Coordinates of C-alpha atoms in Angstrom, one line a residue:
R1 CA 108.9 172.1 116.5
R2 CA 106.3 169.1 117.7
L3 CA 105.1 168.9 120.7
S4 CA 106.8 166.8 123.3
T5 CA 105.8 162.8 123.8
L6 CA 104.3 163.5 127.4
D7 CA 102.0 166.5 125.6
R8 CA 100.9 164.5 122.5
F9 CA 100.3 161.4 124.9
L10 CA 98.5 163.0 127.5
P11 CA 95.1 161.7 126.8
V12 CA 96.8 158.2 127.2
W13 CA 98.5 159.1 130.6
I14 CA 95.7 160.7 131.7
V15 CA 93.3 157.3 130.3
T16 CA 96.0 155.6 132.6
A17 CA 96.4 157.1 135.9
M18 CA 92.3 156.9 136.2
G19 CA 93.2 153.4 135.7
L20 CA 95.4 153.0 137.6
G21 CA 93.5 155.3 140.4
L22 CA 90.5 153.1 140.6
V23 CA 92.5 149.6 140.6
L24 CA 94.6 151.2 143.6
G25 CA 91.2 152.2 144.8
R26 CA 89.5 148.6 144.2
L27 CA 92.7 146.7 145.8
F28 CA 92.7 148.9 148.5
P29 CA 89.6 150.1 149.9
G30 CA 90.4 151.9 152.7
L31 CA 92.9 154.1 150.8
G32 CA 90.5 156.6 150.5
A33 CA 90.0 157.2 154.4
A34 CA 93.4 157.5 155.5
L35 CA 94.4 160.0 152.5
D36 CA 91.2 162.1 153.7
R37 CA 92.3 161.1 157.3
V38 CA 94.9 164.4 157.1
Q39 CA 93.2 168.1 155.4
V40 CA 94.2 171.6 154.8
A41 CA 91.6 174.1 154.1
G42 CA 88.9 171.0 153.4
V43 CA 92.2 168.9 150.8
S44 CA 93.7 165.9 151.4
V45 CA 97.1 166.8 151.8
P46 CA 98.8 164.2 149.4
I47 CA 96.2 165.6 147.0
G48 CA 96.8 169.0 148.1
V49 CA 100.9 168.7 147.3
G50 CA 100.0 167.2 143.5
L51 CA 98.0 171.1 143.7
L52 CA 101.0 172.4 144.7
W53 CA 103.2 171.2 142.6
M54 CA 101.6 171.1 139.2
M55 CA 101.4 174.9 139.1
Y56 CA 104.3 176.3 140.7
P57 CA 106.1 175.5 137.2
V58 CA 103.4 176.8 135.2
L59 CA 103.9 179.8 137.8
A60 CA 107.7 180.3 137.5
K61 CA 107.2 180.4 133.5
V62 CA 105.1 183.9 133.4
R63 CA 106.9 186.1 132.7
Y64 CA 105.5 188.2 136.0
E65 CA 107.2 191.7 134.2
T66 CA 104.6 192.0 131.2
I67 CA 101.3 191.3 133.6
A68 CA 100.7 195.5 133.7
Q69 CA 100.3 195.5 129.9
H70 CA 97.3 192.8 130.3
V71 CA 95.4 194.7 134.1
A72 CA 95.7 197.7 131.6
N73 CA 93.8 195.9 129.0
R74 CA 89.7 196.7 130.1
R75 CA 88.4 195.2 127.6
L76 CA 89.8 191.9 128.4
L77 CA 89.3 191.9 131.9
V78 CA 85.3 192.8 130.9
T79 CA 85.2 190.1 128.7
S80 CA 86.6 187.7 131.0
L81 CA 84.6 188.6 134.5
S82 CA 81.0 188.8 131.6
L83 CA 82.2 184.8 130.5
N84 CA 82.8 183.6 134.4
W85 CA 80.6 186.3 136.5
V86 CA 77.8 186.0 135.0
L87 CA 77.0 183.6 131.9
G88 CA 79.3 180.8 134.2
P89 CA 76.4 180.3 137.0
V90 CA 74.1 180.7 134.4
V91 CA 75.2 178.2 132.2
M92 CA 75.9 175.5 134.9
F93 CA 72.5 176.4 136.9
A94 CA 70.4 175.6 133.7
L95 CA 72.1 172.6 133.2
A96 CA 72.0 171.6 136.2
W97 CA 68.0 171.9 136.6
A98 CA 67.3 170.7 133.3
F99 CA 69.5 167.6 133.7
L100 CA 69.0 166.9 137.5
P101 CA 65.3 168.3 137.8
D102 CA 64.7 164.8 140.6
L103 CA 68.0 164.6 141.7
P104 CA 68.4 168.1 144.5
H105 CA 71.3 166.9 146.2
Y106 CA 73.8 166.3 143.1
R107 CA 71.8 169.5 141.5
N108 CA 72.8 171.3 144.1
G109 CA 76.9 170.3 144.0
L110 CA 77.5 170.9 140.4
I111 CA 75.8 174.6 141.6
M112 CA 78.2 174.7 144.1
I113 CA 80.6 173.9 141.0
G114 CA 79.8 176.4 138.9
L115 CA 80.2 179.3 141.2
A116 CA 83.7 178.1 142.0
R117 CA 85.7 179.5 138.9
C118 CA 88.6 178.5 137.6
I119 CA 92.3 178.9 140.0
A120 CA 94.2 176.1 139.7
M121 CA 94.2 173.4 136.5
V122 CA 93.3 175.7 134.4
L123 CA 97.2 177.1 134.3
I124 CA 98.4 173.6 132.6
W125 CA 95.6 173.5 130.4
N126 CA 96.8 177.1 129.3
A127 CA 99.9 176.4 128.5
L128 CA 99.2 173.2 127.0
A129 CA 96.8 174.9 123.9
R130 CA 99.8 178.2 124.2
G131 CA 97.4 180.2 125.5
S132 CA 99.4 183.8 127.3
A133 CA 100.7 183.2 130.5
E134 CA 100.5 186.6 131.9
L135 CA 97.1 186.8 130.8
A136 CA 96.0 183.6 132.8
A137 CA 98.1 184.9 135.5
V138 CA 95.9 188.1 135.5
L139 CA 92.5 186.3 134.8
V140 CA 93.4 183.6 137.9
A141 CA 94.4 186.3 140.1
L142 CA 91.3 188.1 139.6
N143 CA 88.7 185.2 140.1
S144 CA 90.2 184.4 143.2
V145 CA 89.7 188.1 144.3
F146 CA 86.5 188.1 143.5
Q147 CA 85.2 184.5 144.8
I148 CA 86.9 185.6 148.0
L149 CA 84.3 188.1 147.8
T150 CA 81.2 186.7 146.0
Y151 CA 81.2 183.1 146.6
S152 CA 78.9 183.1 149.2
L153 CA 76.6 185.4 147.6
L154 CA 76.1 183.4 144.5
G155 CA 76.1 180.2 146.7
Y156 CA 72.6 182.2 148.6
F157 CA 71.5 183.3 145.8
F158 CA 71.0 180.7 143.4
L159 CA 70.5 178.1 145.8
A160 CA 68.2 179.7 148.2
V161 CA 66.8 181.8 146.3
V162 CA 66.5 181.8 142.4
P163 CA 65.0 178.5 143.0
G164 CA 62.5 179.2 145.1
W165 CA 61.1 181.8 142.3
F166 CA 59.7 178.3 140.4
G167 CA 58.1 176.8 143.3
A168 CA 60.9 174.2 143.7
D169 CA 62.8 173.5 147.4
T170 CA 65.9 175.8 148.4
A171 CA 69.0 174.9 150.1
A172 CA 71.2 176.7 152.5
L173 CA 75.2 178.0 151.4
H174 CA 77.0 179.3 154.5
V175 CA 80.6 179.5 154.1
S176 CA 82.4 182.5 154.8
M177 CA 84.8 184.1 153.3
W178 CA 88.5 183.3 155.4
T179 CA 87.0 179.7 154.3
I180 CA 86.8 180.2 150.8
A181 CA 90.5 183.0 151.4
R182 CA 92.3 180.1 153.0
S183 CA 91.8 177.8 150.3
V184 CA 92.8 179.9 147.5
L185 CA 95.5 181.1 149.4
I186 CA 97.1 177.8 149.8
F187 CA 97.0 176.4 146.5
L188 CA 97.3 179.7 144.9
G189 CA 99.1 181.7 146.7
I190 CA 101.7 179.7 147.1
P191 CA 103.0 178.2 144.1
L192 CA 102.0 181.6 142.9
L193 CA 104.7 183.1 145.5
A194 CA 107.4 180.7 144.3
G195 CA 107.1 180.9 141.1
Y196 CA 107.3 184.7 141.3
L197 CA 110.4 184.5 143.9
T198 CA 112.3 181.6 141.3
R199 CA 112.1 183.7 138.7
R200 CA 113.3 186.8 140.0
T201 CA 115.7 185.6 141.7
L202 CA 117.4 183.0 139.1
V203 CA 116.5 185.9 136.1
A204 CA 118.9 188.1 138.2
R205 CA 121.5 185.4 138.6
R206 CA 121.6 183.8 135.7
G207 CA 120.1 186.0 133.0
A208 CA 116.4 185.4 131.4
A209 CA 117.5 183.3 128.8
W210 CA 119.6 180.8 130.7
Y211 CA 116.2 180.5 133.0
D212 CA 113.5 180.5 130.2
G213 CA 115.7 178.1 127.8
V214 CA 117.3 175.7 130.8
F215 CA 115.4 175.9 134.0
I216 CA 111.8 176.1 132.8
R217 CA 112.7 173.4 129.9
R218 CA 114.0 171.2 132.8
I219 CA 111.1 171.9 135.5
G220 CA 107.9 172.7 133.2
P221 CA 107.1 168.8 132.3
T222 CA 107.2 167.9 135.9
A223 CA 103.5 170.4 136.1
L224 CA 102.4 167.2 134.2
V225 CA 103.6 164.9 136.8
G226 CA 102.3 166.6 139.3
L227 CA 99.0 166.7 137.5
L228 CA 99.3 162.7 136.8
Y229 CA 99.9 161.9 140.7
T230 CA 96.9 163.9 141.3
I231 CA 94.9 161.9 138.9
V232 CA 96.1 158.9 140.4
L233 CA 95.0 160.1 143.9
M234 CA 91.3 160.8 143.0
F235 CA 90.1 157.5 141.3
A236 CA 92.0 156.2 144.1
M237 CA 89.6 158.1 146.4
Q238 CA 86.6 158.3 144.7
G239 CA 86.7 154.9 142.6
D240 CA 84.7 152.9 145.3
R241 CA 81.9 155.3 145.3
I242 CA 82.4 155.7 141.5
L243 CA 81.1 151.7 140.8
H244 CA 78.8 151.5 142.7
L245 CA 76.9 154.0 141.5
P246 CA 77.4 154.2 137.7
L247 CA 73.5 155.4 136.8
D248 CA 74.3 158.8 138.9
V249 CA 77.5 159.3 138.7
L250 CA 76.7 158.8 134.7
R251 CA 73.7 161.9 135.1
I252 CA 75.7 163.9 136.8
S253 CA 78.6 163.6 134.2
L254 CA 76.4 164.6 131.5
P255 CA 75.3 168.4 131.9
L256 CA 79.6 169.0 133.4
I257 CA 80.3 167.6 129.9
V258 CA 77.9 169.6 127.8
Y259 CA 78.7 172.7 130.5
F260 CA 82.3 172.5 129.5
V261 CA 82.5 172.3 126.0
T262 CA 79.7 175.4 125.6
M263 CA 81.6 177.7 128.1
F264 CA 84.4 176.8 125.7
G265 CA 82.9 177.6 122.3
L266 CA 81.2 180.6 123.9
A267 CA 84.0 182.0 125.2
F268 CA 86.1 181.3 122.4
V269 CA 83.9 182.4 119.4
V270 CA 83.2 185.8 121.3
S271 CA 87.0 186.6 121.8
A272 CA 87.6 185.5 118.5
K273 CA 84.9 188.0 117.1
L274 CA 86.1 190.9 119.5
G275 CA 89.5 190.5 117.8
F276 CA 91.8 189.3 120.3
S277 CA 94.4 187.4 119.1
Y278 CA 94.8 184.0 119.5
A279 CA 96.8 182.9 122.9
E280 CA 94.6 185.8 124.4
T281 CA 91.4 183.9 122.6
A282 CA 93.0 180.8 124.2
S283 CA 93.3 182.0 128.2
L284 CA 90.0 183.2 128.0
S285 CA 88.2 180.1 127.2
F286 CA 90.1 178.1 129.2
T287 CA 89.6 180.5 132.1
A288 CA 85.6 180.2 131.0
A289 CA 85.7 176.2 130.9
G290 CA 87.3 175.5 133.9
N291 CA 86.1 175.4 137.7
N292 CA 87.6 175.7 141.3
F293 CA 87.3 171.7 142.5
E294 CA 89.3 172.4 145.4
L295 CA 87.2 175.0 146.5
A296 CA 83.5 173.1 145.2
I297 CA 84.5 169.9 146.9
A298 CA 85.5 171.6 150.3
V299 CA 82.3 173.6 151.0
A300 CA 80.6 171.2 149.3
I301 CA 81.9 168.5 152.6
A302 CA 81.8 171.1 155.1
T303 CA 78.1 172.5 154.0
F304 CA 76.7 169.0 153.5
G305 CA 78.9 166.3 155.0
I306 CA 81.5 164.4 153.3
G307 CA 78.8 161.8 152.5
S308 CA 76.2 163.4 151.0
G309 CA 75.0 164.2 147.4
E310 CA 76.5 167.0 146.9
A311 CA 79.3 166.1 147.8
L312 CA 79.6 163.4 145.5
A313 CA 78.7 165.6 143.0
A314 CA 81.1 168.3 143.6
A315 CA 84.1 164.9 143.8
I316 CA 83.0 164.0 140.0
G317 CA 83.6 167.4 138.8
P318 CA 87.2 167.7 138.1
L319 CA 86.7 163.3 137.1
I320 CA 84.7 165.2 134.1
E321 CA 86.9 168.1 133.8
V322 CA 90.3 166.6 133.4
P323 CA 89.5 165.0 130.7
A324 CA 87.0 167.3 129.0
L325 CA 89.7 169.6 129.3
V326 CA 92.4 168.4 127.7
A327 CA 89.7 167.1 124.8
L328 CA 89.8 171.3 124.8
V329 CA 92.8 171.9 124.9
Y330 CA 93.3 169.3 121.0
A331 CA 90.4 171.1 119.9
S332 CA 91.8 174.9 120.9
L333 CA 95.3 173.8 119.3
W334 CA 93.4 172.9 116.3
A335 CA 91.1 176.2 115.9
G336 CA 94.6 177.9 116.7
R337 CA 95.8 176.8 112.8
R338 CA 92.9 177.0 111.5
F339 CA 91.5 180.6 112.5
F340 CA 94.5 182.6 113.5
P341 CA 97.0 181.5 110.8
T342 CA 100.0 183.2 111.9
S343 CA 99.7 181.9 115.7
G344 CA 102.5 179.6 114.8
I345 CA 100.7 176.6 116.8
P346 CA 103.5 173.3 116.0
T347 CA 101.1 170.1 113.8

């Protein structure tokens, strides 16, 4: 069957949401400050609501009883860890220095994005691209644990140690594991627990056929509604800065675009060469290309201040990631039809 109208025209809805956000931010200059007044884990509550809702339907769709088979596949896990925690930070560090050698604040912001591996929107992109929901859930959980354990260490290494090797200025990143853990627990733990309990309860009462055929088909599309709502608010809050600093936004955007395309392309080729299925390849590729912008923004604001260049770069990250990853969804579907003829991807 063909993709739904909402899925097929998603780029149109996203561009419309961006435009609406910019208009709202322009018409109501104080809207961003008002939305940002109440925060949880460094993220605006209205945006937090959108983040939680767009993840809940996706996590409610996961067949948790099949996760064990993915955990047992060591090749998959080692491939994901190598892409996310070795290649990803190095690629972003190299691009940040290549594109922004004269703008250390923006450069630091990009590096912080590169260190914050995906835990949120990647589930949306993976679902749209027909990737494995179960594998994506495992990889997101794995990335969450590694973020808690390594974000501070990697931040110190890439911001305060490596630049010194080249005689450049260094920056200090002081962020506790609890700061990172709190963000992960809220924006991943809550929808994950809700999705798990929903599936376990309703499958026990109504059966798996009703759950997957009726319940999920009803709530599934609302994940994209939550995504569009979040995009409107993000652009409303950051629109004024974007419109007043167009050249800065452009310079920050270019390495981000190159990063998303490079990471997705490398991950897709490597995964396909290793003999993984299309669903596994798509999940590995989107988890490698996506980033946890909630964490990057929260840490940038807490460490350098809300008016800093680091915070601006972190805020621009998701604004570029959304359209870039949507484009990569279509690229993934095309590649799946082209190179995985048995994947069953609809036209």
